[in-house]
mmCIF file of C-alpha atoms in Angstrom:
data_model
loop_
_atom_site.group_PDB
_atom_site.id
_atom_site.type_symbol
_atom_site.label_atom_id
_atom_site.label_comp_id
_atom_site.label_asym_id
_atom_site.label_seq_id
_atom_site.Cartn_x
_atom_site.Cartn_y
_atom_site.Cartn_z
ATOM 1 C CA UNK Z 237 7.644 -8.137 30.626
ATOM 2 C CA UNK Z 238 6.819 -8.902 27.369
ATOM 3 C CA UNK Z 239 3.469 -8.197 25.387
ATOM 4 C CA UNK Z 240 2.590 -11.235 23.479
ATOM 5 C CA UNK Z 241 0.481 -9.881 20.437
ATOM 6 C CA UNK Z 242 -1.046 -12.817 17.892
ATOM 7 C CA UNK Z 243 -1.194 -11.022 14.301
ATOM 8 C CA UNK Z 244 -3.570 -11.351 12.224
ATOM 9 C CA UNK Z 245 -2.404 -10.718 8.604
ATOM 10 C CA UNK Z 246 -4.583 -11.528 5.511
ATOM 11 C CA UNK Z 247 -1.385 -12.123 3.610
ATOM 12 C CA UNK Z 248 1.988 -13.604 3.516
ATOM 13 C CA UNK Z 249 4.773 -11.403 2.368
ATOM 14 C CA UNK Z 250 4.271 -11.591 -0.805
ATOM 15 C CA UNK Z 251 0.840 -9.565 -0.250
ATOM 16 C CA UNK Z 252 1.417 -5.493 -0.745
ATOM 17 C CA UNK Z 253 -0.473 -4.504 2.360
ATOM 18 C CA UNK Z 254 0.363 -6.965 4.823
ATOM 19 C CA UNK Z 255 4.480 -7.123 3.700
ATOM 20 C CA UNK Z 256 4.439 -3.437 4.457
ATOM 21 C CA UNK Z 257 1.730 -2.724 7.452
ATOM 22 C CA UNK Z 258 3.248 -5.843 9.490
ATOM 23 C CA UNK Z 259 5.751 -7.655 8.235
ATOM 24 C CA UNK Z 260 8.518 -4.641 7.838
ATOM 25 C CA UNK Z 261 7.630 -3.561 11.197
ATOM 26 C CA UNK Z 262 8.620 -7.049 13.194
ATOM 27 C CA UNK Z 263 12.457 -6.828 12.360
ATOM 28 C CA UNK Z 264 12.342 -3.575 13.057
ATOM 29 C CA UNK Z 265 10.443 -3.577 17.173
ATOM 30 C CA UNK Z 266 13.331 -6.493 17.343
ATOM 31 C CA UNK Z 267 16.181 -3.944 16.507
ATOM 32 C CA UNK Z 268 15.440 -1.951 19.110
ATOM 33 C CA UNK Z 269 14.230 -4.280 21.789
ATOM 34 C CA UNK Z 270 10.764 -2.717 22.256
ATOM 35 C CA UNK Z 271 9.582 -6.762 23.905
ATOM 36 C CA UNK Z 272 6.766 -7.022 21.740
ATOM 37 C CA UNK Z 273 6.537 -11.056 21.510
ATOM 38 C CA UNK Z 274 4.511 -11.291 18.215
ATOM 39 C CA UNK Z 275 3.634 -14.993 16.380
ATOM 40 C CA UNK Z 276 2.086 -14.280 12.963
ATOM 41 C CA UNK Z 277 -0.558 -15.922 11.401
ATOM 42 C CA UNK Z 278 -1.562 -15.563 7.672
ATOM 43 C CA UNK Z 279 -5.261 -16.091 6.421
ATOM 44 C CA UNK Z 280 -4.160 -16.553 2.397
ATOM 45 C CA UNK Z 281 -1.070 -18.055 1.323
ATOM 46 C CA UNK Z 282 1.732 -16.397 -1.058
ATOM 47 C CA UNK Z 283 0.694 -19.691 -2.536
ATOM 48 C CA UNK Z 284 -2.958 -18.542 -3.073
ATOM 49 C CA UNK Z 285 -2.190 -15.133 -3.352
ATOM 50 C CA UNK Z 286 0.009 -16.063 -6.979
ATOM 51 C CA UNK Z 287 -2.872 -18.411 -8.196
ATOM 52 C CA UNK Z 288 -5.058 -15.633 -7.615
ATOM 53 C CA UNK Z 289 -3.131 -13.778 -9.901
ATOM 54 C CA UNK Z 290 -2.962 -16.630 -12.605
ATOM 55 C CA UNK Z 291 -7.504 -17.138 -12.493
ATOM 56 C CA UNK Z 292 -8.434 -14.699 -10.902
ATOM 57 C CA UNK Z 293 -9.958 -16.349 -7.847
ATOM 58 C CA UNK Z 294 -8.687 -18.281 -4.966
ATOM 59 C CA UNK Z 295 -8.473 -22.344 -5.606
ATOM 60 C CA UNK Z 296 -10.284 -24.728 -3.009
ATOM 61 C CA UNK Z 297 -7.273 -24.445 -0.534
ATOM 62 C CA UNK Z 298 -9.398 -21.256 0.409
ATOM 63 C CA UNK Z 299 -11.174 -23.927 3.256
ATOM 64 C CA UNK Z 300 -8.389 -24.962 5.029
ATOM 65 C CA UNK Z 301 -7.155 -20.804 4.645
ATOM 66 C CA UNK Z 302 -10.495 -19.870 7.166
ATOM 67 C CA UNK Z 303 -10.086 -23.515 9.387
ATOM 68 C CA UNK Z 304 -6.299 -22.510 10.308
ATOM 69 C CA UNK Z 305 -7.757 -18.823 10.796
ATOM 70 C CA UNK Z 306 -10.286 -20.309 13.114
ATOM 71 C CA UNK Z 307 -7.832 -22.515 14.876
ATOM 72 C CA UNK Z 308 -5.820 -19.590 15.309
ATOM 73 C CA UNK Z 309 -8.538 -17.603 17.098
ATOM 74 C CA UNK Z 310 -9.037 -20.596 19.139
ATOM 75 C CA UNK Z 311 -5.293 -19.613 20.782
ATOM 76 C CA UNK Z 312 -6.309 -16.158 21.260
ATOM 77 C CA UNK Z 313 -5.969 -16.557 25.211
ATOM 78 C CA UNK Z 314 -2.256 -16.834 25.479
ATOM 79 C CA UNK Z 315 -1.920 -13.927 23.664
ATOM 80 C CA UNK Z 316 -2.308 -10.106 25.162
ATOM 81 C CA UNK Z 317 -3.428 -8.458 22.227
ATOM 82 C CA UNK Z 318 -4.859 -9.330 18.338
ATOM 83 C CA UNK Z 319 -3.396 -7.184 15.284
ATOM 84 C CA UNK Z 320 -6.125 -7.879 12.947
ATOM 85 C CA UNK Z 321 -5.300 -6.792 9.045
ATOM 86 C CA UNK Z 322 -8.550 -4.973 7.776
ATOM 87 C CA UNK Z 323 -10.668 -8.587 9.149
ATOM 88 C CA UNK Z 324 -9.863 -11.880 10.657
ATOM 89 C CA UNK Z 325 -12.519 -13.602 8.715
ATOM 90 C CA UNK Z 326 -13.632 -12.104 5.998
ATOM 91 C CA UNK Z 327 -17.351 -12.594 4.934
ATOM 92 C CA UNK Z 328 -18.287 -14.088 7.857
ATOM 93 C CA UNK Z 329 -21.891 -12.231 9.858
ATOM 94 C CA UNK Z 330 -19.940 -9.608 12.304
ATOM 95 C CA UNK Z 331 -21.737 -11.379 15.174
ATOM 96 C CA UNK Z 332 -19.625 -14.896 14.690
ATOM 97 C CA UNK Z 333 -16.094 -12.884 14.294
ATOM 98 C CA UNK Z 334 -16.610 -11.071 17.327
ATOM 99 C CA UNK Z 335 -18.153 -13.816 19.207
ATOM 100 C CA UNK Z 336 -14.358 -15.827 17.941
ATOM 101 C CA UNK Z 337 -12.802 -12.987 18.924
ATOM 102 C CA UNK Z 338 -14.099 -13.081 22.390
ATOM 103 C CA UNK Z 339 -12.964 -10.431 25.933
ATOM 104 C CA UNK Z 340 -9.421 -10.108 24.001
ATOM 105 C CA UNK Z 341 -8.059 -6.772 22.961
ATOM 106 C CA UNK Z 342 -8.061 -6.100 19.793
ATOM 107 C CA UNK Z 343 -6.630 -3.889 16.948
ATOM 108 C CA UNK Z 344 -7.285 -3.372 13.639
ATOM 109 C CA UNK Z 345 -5.481 -2.073 10.722
ATOM 110 C CA UNK Z 346 -6.982 -0.701 7.398
ATOM 111 C CA UNK Z 347 -4.695 0.989 4.044
ATOM 112 C CA UNK Z 348 -7.835 -0.674 1.723
ATOM 113 C CA UNK Z 349 -11.222 1.275 1.867
ATOM 114 C CA UNK Z 350 -12.304 -3.224 2.034
ATOM 115 C CA UNK Z 351 -15.756 -1.709 3.959
ATOM 116 C CA UNK Z 352 -16.853 -0.591 0.844
ATOM 117 C CA UNK Z 353 -16.259 -4.183 -0.915
ATOM 118 C CA UNK Z 354 -19.469 -4.949 1.661
ATOM 119 C CA UNK Z 355 -21.839 -2.130 1.422
ATOM 120 C CA UNK Z 356 -21.190 -0.839 -2.277
ATOM 121 C CA UNK Z 357 -21.868 -4.502 -3.385
ATOM 122 C CA UNK Z 358 -23.298 -5.439 -6.419
ATOM 123 C CA UNK Z 359 -25.876 -7.246 -5.058
ATOM 124 C CA UNK Z 360 -28.818 -5.817 -2.453
ATOM 125 C CA UNK Z 361 -28.270 -8.962 -0.210
ATOM 126 C CA UNK Z 362 -24.815 -8.343 0.257
ATOM 127 C CA UNK Z 363 -25.539 -4.817 1.557
ATOM 128 C CA UNK Z 364 -28.113 -5.532 3.403
ATOM 129 C CA UNK Z 365 -26.345 -8.290 5.516
ATOM 130 C CA UNK Z 366 -22.718 -7.556 5.107
ATOM 131 C CA UNK Z 367 -23.236 -3.508 4.834
ATOM 132 C CA UNK Z 368 -22.481 -2.937 8.123
ATOM 133 C CA UNK Z 369 -20.133 -5.850 8.897
ATOM 134 C CA UNK Z 370 -16.609 -3.881 9.776
ATOM 135 C CA UNK Z 371 -18.268 -0.606 11.248
ATOM 136 C CA UNK Z 372 -19.507 -3.137 14.151
ATOM 137 C CA UNK Z 373 -15.870 -4.580 14.399
ATOM 138 C CA UNK Z 374 -14.495 -1.303 14.610
ATOM 139 C CA UNK Z 375 -16.721 -0.427 17.423
ATOM 140 C CA UNK Z 376 -15.326 -3.096 19.657
ATOM 141 C CA UNK Z 377 -12.166 -2.536 18.696
ATOM 142 C CA UNK Z 378 -9.567 -1.095 21.206
ATOM 143 C CA UNK Z 379 -8.000 1.004 18.215
ATOM 144 C CA UNK Z 380 -8.931 1.317 15.212
ATOM 145 C CA UNK Z 381 -5.297 2.484 12.954
ATOM 146 C CA UNK Z 382 -6.028 3.669 9.383
ATOM 147 C CA UNK Z 383 -3.116 4.314 6.553
ATOM 148 C CA UNK Z 384 -5.196 7.256 5.771
ATOM 149 C CA UNK Z 385 -8.504 10.122 7.131
ATOM 150 C CA UNK Z 386 -10.941 8.472 4.759
ATOM 151 C CA UNK Z 387 -10.505 4.914 6.540
ATOM 152 C CA UNK Z 388 -9.874 6.716 9.737
ATOM 153 C CA UNK Z 389 -13.045 8.853 9.552
ATOM 154 C CA UNK Z 390 -15.033 5.883 8.444
ATOM 155 C CA UNK Z 391 -13.759 4.062 11.619
ATOM 156 C CA UNK Z 392 -15.046 7.423 14.149
ATOM 157 C CA UNK Z 393 -18.507 7.376 12.003
ATOM 158 C CA UNK Z 394 -18.599 3.627 13.364
ATOM 159 C CA UNK Z 395 -18.377 4.292 17.138
ATOM 160 C CA UNK Z 396 -14.544 3.066 17.158
ATOM 161 C CA UNK Z 397 -13.354 4.089 20.898
ATOM 162 C CA UNK Z 398 -9.972 4.745 19.499
ATOM 163 C CA UNK Z 399 -8.418 5.683 16.197
ATOM 164 C CA UNK Z 400 -5.131 6.625 14.672
ATOM 165 C CA UNK Z 401 -3.743 7.457 10.894
ATOM 166 C CA UNK Z 402 -0.534 6.101 10.491
ATOM 167 C CA UNK Z 403 0.751 5.854 6.771
ATOM 168 C CA UNK Z 404 2.330 2.800 5.391
ATOM 169 C CA UNK Z 405 5.590 3.919 4.924
ATOM 170 C CA UNK Z 406 9.115 2.692 3.260
ATOM 171 C CA UNK Z 407 12.119 1.928 5.792
ATOM 172 C CA UNK Z 408 14.921 4.185 4.876
ATOM 173 C CA UNK Z 409 17.480 1.266 5.297
ATOM 174 C CA UNK Z 410 15.618 -0.098 2.060
ATOM 175 C CA UNK Z 411 16.338 3.433 -0.081
ATOM 176 C CA UNK Z 412 19.262 4.823 0.034
ATOM 177 C CA UNK Z 413 19.727 8.276 -1.444
ATOM 178 C CA UNK Z 414 21.304 8.769 -3.947
ATOM 179 C CA UNK Z 415 20.913 5.023 -4.463
ATOM 180 C CA UNK Z 416 24.267 3.579 -5.787
ATOM 181 C CA UNK Z 417 23.437 1.833 -8.897
ATOM 182 C CA UNK Z 418 24.545 -1.171 -9.425
ATOM 183 C CA UNK Z 419 26.734 -1.899 -13.028
ATOM 184 C CA UNK Z 420 24.215 -4.931 -14.137
ATOM 185 C CA UNK Z 421 24.549 -5.066 -18.058
ATOM 186 C CA UNK Z 422 20.611 -4.695 -18.148
ATOM 187 C CA UNK Z 423 20.533 -1.826 -15.964
ATOM 188 C CA UNK Z 424 23.940 0.387 -17.903
ATOM 189 C CA UNK Z 425 22.106 -0.647 -21.265
ATOM 190 C CA UNK Z 426 18.485 0.943 -20.184
ATOM 191 C CA UNK Z 427 20.862 3.955 -18.621
ATOM 192 C CA UNK Z 428 23.051 3.935 -22.214
ATOM 193 C CA UNK Z 429 20.051 4.385 -24.380
ATOM 194 C CA UNK Z 430 19.169 8.153 -23.320
ATOM 195 C CA UNK Z 431 15.519 7.203 -23.107
ATOM 196 C CA UNK Z 432 14.192 8.772 -19.899
ATOM 197 C CA UNK Z 433 11.433 6.510 -18.028
ATOM 198 C CA UNK Z 434 8.554 6.985 -16.843
ATOM 199 C CA UNK Z 435 7.886 4.924 -13.670
ATOM 200 C CA UNK Z 436 4.532 3.053 -12.353
ATOM 201 C CA UNK Z 437 4.844 -0.319 -10.143
ATOM 202 C CA UNK Z 438 1.954 -2.105 -8.719
ATOM 203 C CA UNK Z 439 0.312 -5.544 -9.268
ATOM 204 C CA UNK Z 440 -2.178 -6.926 -12.112
ATOM 205 C CA UNK Z 441 -5.178 -6.308 -9.601
ATOM 206 C CA UNK Z 442 -4.006 -2.453 -10.001
ATOM 207 C CA UNK Z 443 -2.254 -2.424 -13.686
ATOM 208 C CA UNK Z 444 -6.073 -1.481 -15.014
ATOM 209 C CA UNK Z 445 -5.251 2.044 -13.255
ATOM 210 C CA UNK Z 446 -2.532 2.900 -16.209
ATOM 211 C CA UNK Z 447 -5.476 2.617 -19.019
ATOM 212 C CA UNK Z 448 -6.724 6.073 -17.827
ATOM 213 C CA UNK Z 449 -3.255 7.231 -19.180
ATOM 214 C CA UNK Z 450 -3.660 5.659 -22.878
ATOM 215 C CA UNK Z 451 -4.248 8.388 -24.650
ATOM 216 C CA UNK Z 452 -1.917 11.567 -22.282
ATOM 217 C CA UNK Z 453 0.427 9.143 -23.281
ATOM 218 C CA UNK Z 454 0.104 8.410 -26.357
ATOM 219 C CA UNK Z 455 -0.345 12.264 -27.213
ATOM 220 C CA UNK Z 456 3.427 12.632 -24.950
ATOM 221 C CA UNK Z 457 4.882 9.912 -27.280
ATOM 222 C CA UNK Z 458 4.589 12.104 -30.617
ATOM 223 C CA UNK Z 459 6.748 15.094 -29.333
ATOM 224 C CA UNK Z 460 8.583 13.711 -26.437
ATOM 225 C CA UNK Z 461 10.945 9.972 -26.623
ATOM 226 C CA UNK Z 462 10.339 8.449 -22.974
ATOM 227 C CA UNK Z 463 9.663 4.720 -21.816
ATOM 228 C CA UNK Z 464 7.094 3.364 -19.758
ATOM 229 C CA UNK Z 465 8.169 1.278 -17.278
ATOM 230 C CA UNK Z 466 5.513 -1.055 -15.785
ATOM 231 C CA UNK Z 467 6.535 -2.899 -12.758
ATOM 232 C CA UNK Z 468 4.569 -5.999 -11.094
ATOM 233 C CA UNK Z 469 1.657 -5.086 -13.230
ATOM 234 C CA UNK Z 470 2.393 -7.604 -16.184
ATOM 235 C CA UNK Z 471 1.948 -6.377 -19.873
ATOM 236 C CA UNK Z 472 -0.019 -3.668 -21.162
ATOM 237 C CA UNK Z 473 -1.878 -1.942 -24.070
ATOM 238 C CA UNK Z 474 -0.725 1.226 -24.936
ATOM 239 C CA UNK Z 475 -0.651 2.000 -28.431
ATOM 240 C CA UNK Z 476 1.955 4.312 -30.183
ATOM 241 C CA UNK Z 477 3.898 4.088 -26.227
ATOM 242 C CA UNK Z 478 7.230 2.182 -25.542
ATOM 243 C CA UNK Z 479 6.310 -0.177 -22.934
ATOM 244 C CA UNK Z 480 9.059 -1.937 -20.816
ATOM 245 C CA UNK Z 481 7.206 -4.898 -18.985
ATOM 246 C CA UNK Z 482 9.746 -5.455 -15.820
ATOM 247 C CA UNK Z 483 8.347 -8.485 -12.620
ATOM 248 C CA UNK Z 484 8.210 -7.530 -9.535
ATOM 249 C CA UNK Z 485 10.865 -8.632 -7.025
ATOM 250 C CA UNK Z 486 11.553 -7.492 -3.263
ATOM 251 C CA UNK Z 487 14.888 -7.443 -4.462
ATOM 252 C CA UNK Z 488 14.739 -5.411 -7.279
ATOM 253 C CA UNK Z 489 11.953 -3.160 -7.022
ATOM 254 C CA UNK Z 490 14.357 0.098 -5.753
ATOM 255 C CA UNK Z 491 16.887 0.035 -8.485
ATOM 256 C CA UNK Z 492 14.196 -0.786 -11.264
ATOM 257 C CA UNK Z 493 12.690 2.389 -9.985
ATOM 258 C CA UNK Z 494 15.472 4.604 -9.027
ATOM 259 C CA UNK Z 495 16.630 4.465 -12.865
ATOM 260 C CA UNK Z 496 13.737 6.210 -13.481
ATOM 261 C CA UNK Z 497 13.317 9.868 -13.977
ATOM 262 C CA UNK Z 498 9.307 10.194 -13.552
ATOM 263 C CA UNK Z 499 7.077 8.482 -11.165
ATOM 264 C CA UNK Z 500 3.374 8.287 -12.012
ATOM 265 C CA UNK Z 501 0.057 7.557 -9.602
ATOM 266 C CA UNK Z 502 -3.278 7.790 -11.835
ATOM 267 C CA UNK Z 503 -6.974 7.153 -10.259
ATOM 268 C CA UNK Z 504 -10.189 6.946 -10.893
ATOM 269 C CA UNK Z 505 -12.003 9.135 -8.125
ATOM 270 C CA UNK Z 506 -14.760 7.001 -6.756
ATOM 271 C CA UNK Z 507 -15.231 5.474 -2.978
ATOM 272 C CA UNK Z 508 -12.923 2.538 -3.248
ATOM 273 C CA UNK Z 509 -9.620 4.648 -4.533
ATOM 274 C CA UNK Z 510 -10.135 7.351 -1.574
ATOM 275 C CA UNK Z 511 -9.252 4.900 0.639
ATOM 276 C CA UNK Z 512 -5.621 4.118 -1.172
ATOM 277 C CA UNK Z 513 -2.785 4.957 1.173
ATOM 278 C CA UNK Z 514 -0.410 6.404 -2.165
ATOM 279 C CA UNK Z 515 2.742 3.962 -1.342
ATOM 280 C CA UNK Z 516 3.338 4.009 -4.804
ATOM 281 C CA UNK Z 517 4.414 7.854 -4.662
ATOM 282 C CA UNK Z 518 5.743 7.674 -1.450
ATOM 283 C CA UNK Z 519 8.118 4.721 -3.249
ATOM 284 C CA UNK Z 520 8.800 7.224 -5.985
ATOM 285 C CA UNK Z 521 10.528 9.877 -3.441
ATOM 286 C CA UNK Z 522 12.256 8.052 -1.320
ATOM 287 C CA UNK Z 523 14.085 7.113 -4.395
ATOM 288 C CA UNK Z 524 14.410 10.679 -5.397
ATOM 289 C CA UNK Z 525 11.566 11.140 -8.341
ATOM 290 C CA UNK Z 526 9.525 13.634 -9.010
ATOM 291 C CA UNK Z 527 5.678 12.037 -9.308
ATOM 292 C CA UNK Z 528 2.605 12.999 -11.130
ATOM 293 C CA UNK Z 529 -0.606 11.996 -9.595
ATOM 294 C CA UNK Z 530 -4.615 11.986 -10.021
ATOM 295 C CA UNK Z 531 -5.757 14.502 -7.793
ATOM 296 C CA UNK Z 532 -7.862 11.945 -5.968
ATOM 297 C CA UNK Z 533 -7.807 10.626 -2.068
ATOM 298 C CA UNK Z 534 -4.853 10.922 -0.136
ATOM 299 C CA UNK Z 535 -2.601 12.321 -3.111
ATOM 300 C CA UNK Z 536 -2.958 15.746 -2.762
ATOM 301 C CA UNK Z 537 -2.113 15.222 1.107
ATOM 302 C CA UNK Z 538 1.754 13.401 0.109
ATOM 303 C CA UNK Z 539 2.305 15.295 -2.980
ATOM 304 C CA UNK Z 540 2.686 18.891 -2.415
ATOM 305 C CA UNK Z 541 2.302 20.510 -6.634
ATOM 306 C CA UNK Z 542 4.477 22.175 -7.898
ATOM 307 C CA UNK Z 543 7.169 21.479 -4.979
ATOM 308 C CA UNK Z 544 8.046 17.860 -5.046
ATOM 309 C CA UNK Z 545 5.493 16.620 -8.264
ATOM 310 C CA UNK Z 546 2.307 17.306 -9.986
ATOM 311 C CA UNK Z 547 -1.596 17.108 -9.244
ATOM 312 C CA UNK Z 548 -3.520 16.025 -12.007
ATOM 313 C CA UNK Z 549 -7.330 16.363 -12.507
ATOM 314 C CA UNK Z 550 -7.807 16.229 -16.425
ATOM 315 C CA UNK Z 551 -6.057 14.894 -19.553
ATOM 316 C CA UNK Z 552 -4.242 17.766 -20.464
ATOM 317 C CA UNK Z 553 -2.765 18.251 -16.892
ATOM 318 C CA UNK Z 554 -1.125 14.591 -17.309
ATOM 319 C CA UNK Z 555 0.305 15.653 -20.761
ATOM 320 C CA UNK Z 556 1.517 19.100 -19.521
ATOM 321 C CA UNK Z 557 3.333 17.805 -16.443
ATOM 322 C CA UNK Z 558 4.823 14.977 -17.931
ATOM 323 C CA UNK Z 559 6.266 17.121 -20.611
ATOM 324 C CA UNK Z 560 7.789 19.986 -18.034
ATOM 325 C CA UNK Z 561 9.463 17.080 -16.088
ATOM 326 C CA UNK Z 562 10.931 14.682 -19.020
ATOM 327 C CA UNK Z 563 12.046 18.149 -20.380
ATOM 328 C CA UNK Z 564 13.799 19.597 -17.706
ATOM 329 C CA UNK Z 565 16.617 17.773 -15.689
ATOM 330 C CA UNK Z 566 16.750 20.128 -12.831
ATOM 331 C CA UNK Z 567 13.696 20.352 -12.101
ATOM 332 C CA UNK Z 568 13.265 16.677 -11.571
ATOM 333 C CA UNK Z 569 16.003 17.050 -9.255
ATOM 334 C CA UNK Z 570 14.733 19.796 -7.393
ATOM 335 C CA UNK Z 571 11.310 18.326 -6.957
ATOM 336 C CA UNK Z 572 13.068 14.824 -6.140
ATOM 337 C CA UNK Z 573 15.191 16.148 -3.706
ATOM 338 C CA UNK Z 574 11.892 17.499 -1.768
ATOM 339 C CA UNK Z 575 9.856 14.202 -2.064
ATOM 340 C CA UNK Z 576 12.987 13.002 -0.871
ATOM 341 C CA UNK Z 577 13.122 15.127 1.975
ATOM 342 C CA UNK Z 578 8.893 14.780 2.925
ATOM 343 C CA UNK Z 579 9.639 11.462 2.950
ATOM 344 C CA UNK Z 580 12.494 11.315 5.519
ATOM 345 C CA UNK Z 581 10.086 13.441 7.805
ATOM 346 C CA UNK Z 582 6.596 11.684 7.476
ATOM 347 C CA UNK Z 583 6.685 8.241 5.539
ATOM 348 C CA UNK Z 584 9.221 6.096 6.844
ATOM 349 C CA UNK Z 585 9.440 3.538 9.410
ATOM 350 C CA UNK Z 586 12.211 5.523 11.485
ATOM 351 C CA UNK Z 587 9.354 7.550 12.145
ATOM 352 C CA UNK Z 588 6.334 5.897 12.241
ATOM 353 C CA UNK Z 589 7.739 2.556 14.060
ATOM 354 C CA UNK Z 590 8.301 3.869 17.648
ATOM 355 C CA UNK Z 591 4.663 5.084 16.870
ATOM 356 C CA UNK Z 592 3.287 2.018 16.032
ATOM 357 C CA UNK Z 593 5.419 -0.074 18.656
ATOM 358 C CA UNK Z 594 3.599 2.416 21.410
ATOM 359 C CA UNK Z 595 -0.507 2.069 20.363
ATOM 360 C CA UNK Z 596 0.173 -1.558 19.998
ATOM 361 C CA UNK Z 597 1.719 -1.689 24.390
ATOM 362 C CA UNK Z 598 -1.100 0.614 24.859
ATOM 363 C CA UNK Z 599 -3.888 -1.284 23.529
ATOM 364 C CA UNK Z 600 -2.363 -4.106 25.284
ATOM 365 C CA UNK Z 601 -3.192 -2.431 28.312
ATOM 366 C CA UNK Z 602 0.395 -1.976 28.769
ATOM 367 C CA UNK Z 603 1.726 1.520 28.478
#
């Protein structure tokens, strides 16, 4: 008998967390005939998310989004399991959310430390009222899935009865290796100029991290020709550095990464960043690129220093690591191949898909 699952995602396909933690699994489950009947109800539509990227905040349609979510929760009795991305009703008291969830078993999935939106909030009254909001949801969940150990440990500390770590992964079918580049004029001209590319991919909400590389890249540019390719983040202020800004699309992201030479992931060292799951590193590695990343959070688990890339703790580390990679095609090839093997072994849906299917079936009581 099919397991009926209501998936309550935070976003539609435009939101990276929802696209990667839920949506990309659906065709994989269908292809394997796993007898999982999954219906998705997204809290925030793609239109709402686009508006936020433009204005920095959500519009009045947010109220309609919450009404639709509460209506969806009213249908829970028709399902064997609720698969919830992060939380069903952000900023609601946990007692109300638990009441609306009822007695249907539910799985919580986290790829960000969103509990720090509450327990580290600027206002003390928010910390007092909501600081343990997600901990209470975790304690009542049938299963909590964390994208890294930092997130999983929070669930364990909250008293969650069952906790698993499942990284955020790519689909190898979308990342052929080595990628046969299309002969599009724009691509051809970028390759023909002979300038190596350092690539960063992200969104307008995360492009701020690139400012950590402002001085290292300026210093590097004084002795080494290169271009910084920014995908999805919009315009960046990087004096002294040649910058290419490309829009993000799902159809072009793989090719736009693959024609570059080095992938970077700078991060601050704070509680929020420790919840990051390193997805952009996995994308770079899947494309056969060596990586340089801040020595923060999950990054040291993904990057084996000196094998598939380098970890950087200081501006000098960044300059040294990037200079070595830009100057040595053989080192890039060696580290890039090692990174690709690591993705094939641990960070692809071909590895995590069967595990996720089994976790959902077990959480629903259908072993």
